[in-house]
C-alpha atoms as a PDB file:
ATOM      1  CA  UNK A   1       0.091 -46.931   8.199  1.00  0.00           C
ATOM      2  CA  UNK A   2       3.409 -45.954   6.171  1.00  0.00           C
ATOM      3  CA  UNK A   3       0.838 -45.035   3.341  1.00  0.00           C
ATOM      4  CA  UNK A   4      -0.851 -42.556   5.653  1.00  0.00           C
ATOM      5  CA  UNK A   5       2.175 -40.775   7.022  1.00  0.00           C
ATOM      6  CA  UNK A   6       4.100 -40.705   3.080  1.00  0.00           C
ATOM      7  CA  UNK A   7       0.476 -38.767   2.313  1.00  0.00           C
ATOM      8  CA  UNK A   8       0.900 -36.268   5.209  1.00  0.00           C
ATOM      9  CA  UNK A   9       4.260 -35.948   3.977  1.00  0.00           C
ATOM     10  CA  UNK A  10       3.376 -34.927   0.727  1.00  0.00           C
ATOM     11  CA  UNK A  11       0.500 -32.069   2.010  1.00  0.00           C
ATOM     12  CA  UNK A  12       3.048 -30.754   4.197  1.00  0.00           C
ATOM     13  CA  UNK A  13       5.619 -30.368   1.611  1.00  0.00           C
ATOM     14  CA  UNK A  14       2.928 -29.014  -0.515  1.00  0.00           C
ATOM     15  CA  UNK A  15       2.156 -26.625   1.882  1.00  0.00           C
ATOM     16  CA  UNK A  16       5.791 -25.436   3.152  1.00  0.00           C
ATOM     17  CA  UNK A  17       6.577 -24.873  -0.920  1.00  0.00           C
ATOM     18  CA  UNK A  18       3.043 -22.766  -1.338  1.00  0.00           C
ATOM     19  CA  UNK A  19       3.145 -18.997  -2.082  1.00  0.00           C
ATOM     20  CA  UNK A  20       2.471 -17.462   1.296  1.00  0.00           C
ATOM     21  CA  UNK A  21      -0.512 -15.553   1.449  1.00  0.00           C
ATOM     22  CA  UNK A  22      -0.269 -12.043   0.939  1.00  0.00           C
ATOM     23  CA  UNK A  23      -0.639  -9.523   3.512  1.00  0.00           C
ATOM     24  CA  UNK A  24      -1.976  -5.701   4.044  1.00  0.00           C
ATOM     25  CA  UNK A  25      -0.027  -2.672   3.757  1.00  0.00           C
ATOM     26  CA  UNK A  26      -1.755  -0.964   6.746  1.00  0.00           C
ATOM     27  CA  UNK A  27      -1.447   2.523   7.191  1.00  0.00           C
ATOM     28  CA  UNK A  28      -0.003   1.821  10.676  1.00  0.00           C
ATOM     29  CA  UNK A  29       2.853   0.174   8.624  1.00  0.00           C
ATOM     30  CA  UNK A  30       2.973   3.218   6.001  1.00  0.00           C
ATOM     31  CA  UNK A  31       3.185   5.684   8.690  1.00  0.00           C
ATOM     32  CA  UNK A  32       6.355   4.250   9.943  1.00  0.00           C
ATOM     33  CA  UNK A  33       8.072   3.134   6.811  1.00  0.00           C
ATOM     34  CA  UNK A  34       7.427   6.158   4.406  1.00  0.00           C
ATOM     35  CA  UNK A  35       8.373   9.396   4.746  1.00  0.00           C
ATOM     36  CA  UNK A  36       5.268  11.073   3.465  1.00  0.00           C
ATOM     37  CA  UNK A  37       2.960  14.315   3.797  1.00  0.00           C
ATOM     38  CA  UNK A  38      -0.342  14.116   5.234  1.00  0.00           C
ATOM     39  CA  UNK A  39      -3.083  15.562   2.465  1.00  0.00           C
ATOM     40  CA  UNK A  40      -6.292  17.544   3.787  1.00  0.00           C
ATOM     41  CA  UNK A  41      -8.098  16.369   1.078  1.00  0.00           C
ATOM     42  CA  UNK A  42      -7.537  13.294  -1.583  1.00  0.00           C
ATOM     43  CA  UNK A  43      -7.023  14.216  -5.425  1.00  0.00           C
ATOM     44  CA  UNK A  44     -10.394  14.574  -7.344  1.00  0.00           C
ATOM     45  CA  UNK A  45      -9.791  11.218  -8.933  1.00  0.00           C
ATOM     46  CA  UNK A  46      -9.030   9.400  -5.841  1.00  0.00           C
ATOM     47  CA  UNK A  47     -11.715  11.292  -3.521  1.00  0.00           C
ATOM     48  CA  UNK A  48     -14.522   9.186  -2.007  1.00  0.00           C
ATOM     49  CA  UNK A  49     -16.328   8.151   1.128  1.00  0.00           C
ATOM     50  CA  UNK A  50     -13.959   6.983   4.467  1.00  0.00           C
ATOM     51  CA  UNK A  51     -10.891   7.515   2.873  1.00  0.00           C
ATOM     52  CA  UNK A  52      -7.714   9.550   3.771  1.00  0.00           C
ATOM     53  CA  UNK A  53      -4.801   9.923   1.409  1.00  0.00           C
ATOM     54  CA  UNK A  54      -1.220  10.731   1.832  1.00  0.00           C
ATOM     55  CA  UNK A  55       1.894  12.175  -0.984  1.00  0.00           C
ATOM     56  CA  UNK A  56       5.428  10.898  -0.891  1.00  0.00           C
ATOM     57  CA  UNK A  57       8.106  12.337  -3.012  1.00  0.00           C
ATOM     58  CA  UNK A  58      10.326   9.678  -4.842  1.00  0.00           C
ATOM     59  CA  UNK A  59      12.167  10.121  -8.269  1.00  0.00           C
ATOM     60  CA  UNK A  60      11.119  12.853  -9.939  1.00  0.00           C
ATOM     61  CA  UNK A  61       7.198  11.992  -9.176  1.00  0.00           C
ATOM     62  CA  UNK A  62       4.472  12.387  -6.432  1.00  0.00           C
ATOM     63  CA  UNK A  63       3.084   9.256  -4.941  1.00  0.00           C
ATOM     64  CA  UNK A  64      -0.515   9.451  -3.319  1.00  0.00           C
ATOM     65  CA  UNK A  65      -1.167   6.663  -1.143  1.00  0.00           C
ATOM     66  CA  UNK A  66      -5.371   6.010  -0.255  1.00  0.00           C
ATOM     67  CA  UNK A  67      -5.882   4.237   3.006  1.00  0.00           C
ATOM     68  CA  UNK A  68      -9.544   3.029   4.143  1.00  0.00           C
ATOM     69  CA  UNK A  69     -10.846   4.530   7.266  1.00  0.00           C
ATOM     70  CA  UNK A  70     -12.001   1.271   8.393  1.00  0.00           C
ATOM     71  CA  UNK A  71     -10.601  -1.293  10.277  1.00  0.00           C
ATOM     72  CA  UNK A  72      -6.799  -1.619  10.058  1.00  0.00           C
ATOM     73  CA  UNK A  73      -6.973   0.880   7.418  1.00  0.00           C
ATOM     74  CA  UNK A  74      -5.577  -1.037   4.463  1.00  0.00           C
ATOM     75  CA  UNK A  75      -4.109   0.442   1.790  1.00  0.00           C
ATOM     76  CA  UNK A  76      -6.940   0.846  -1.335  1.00  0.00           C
ATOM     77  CA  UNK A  77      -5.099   2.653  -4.024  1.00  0.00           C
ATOM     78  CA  UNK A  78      -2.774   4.385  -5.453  1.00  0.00           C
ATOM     79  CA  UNK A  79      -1.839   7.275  -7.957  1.00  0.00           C
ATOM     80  CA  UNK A  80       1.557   8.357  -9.000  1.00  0.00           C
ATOM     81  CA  UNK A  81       1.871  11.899 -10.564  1.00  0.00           C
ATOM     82  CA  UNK A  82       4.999  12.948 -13.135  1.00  0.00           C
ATOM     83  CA  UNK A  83       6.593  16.285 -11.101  1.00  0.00           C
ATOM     84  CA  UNK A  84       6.567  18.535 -14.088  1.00  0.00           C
ATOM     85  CA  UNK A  85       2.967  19.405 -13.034  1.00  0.00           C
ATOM     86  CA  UNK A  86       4.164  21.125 -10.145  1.00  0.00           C
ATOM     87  CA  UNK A  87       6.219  23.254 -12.390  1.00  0.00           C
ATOM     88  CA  UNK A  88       5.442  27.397 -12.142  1.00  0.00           C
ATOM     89  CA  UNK A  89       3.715  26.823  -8.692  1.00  0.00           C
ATOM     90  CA  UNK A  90       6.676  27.871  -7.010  1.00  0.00           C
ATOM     91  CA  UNK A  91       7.871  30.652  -9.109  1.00  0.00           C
END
């Protein structure tokens, strides 16, 4: 019987150590952690079916953020984009 509960022992130590298992970034989660803009349309590159996109601004770069229209609406990808190519478009 002591064999038994040393074995239990060991899976639940096993299991308290383990990685935990990785959760999504919803866009419910986004939406109140990021400050962000909302896009009308995604980027050519990141365009596609049931998908909605939104740009933050962080160090000298634009961040687009592409959220699934389904479900919880889990983050799917992302796209970061150097500043300088906004340069001249608000001369």
């Amino acid at each position: 019987m002591r064999a038994i509960f040393g074995i239990c022992g060991i899976f639940v130590a096993t299991a308290a150590g383990a990685d935990p298992a990785p959760l999504p970034f919803t866009y419910a989660m986004f939406e109140a952690s990021v400050p962000h803009v909302d896009l009308p349309a995604c980027p050519v590159d990141l365009a596609g079916a049931a998908r909605f996109c939104r740009v933050a601004l962080f160090n000298d770069a634009f961040h687009v953020f592409v959220f699934s229209e389904a479900g919880d609406q889990p983050l799917i990808g992302f796209q970061d984009y150097d500043a300088d190519l906004m340069a001249g478009l608000f001369d």
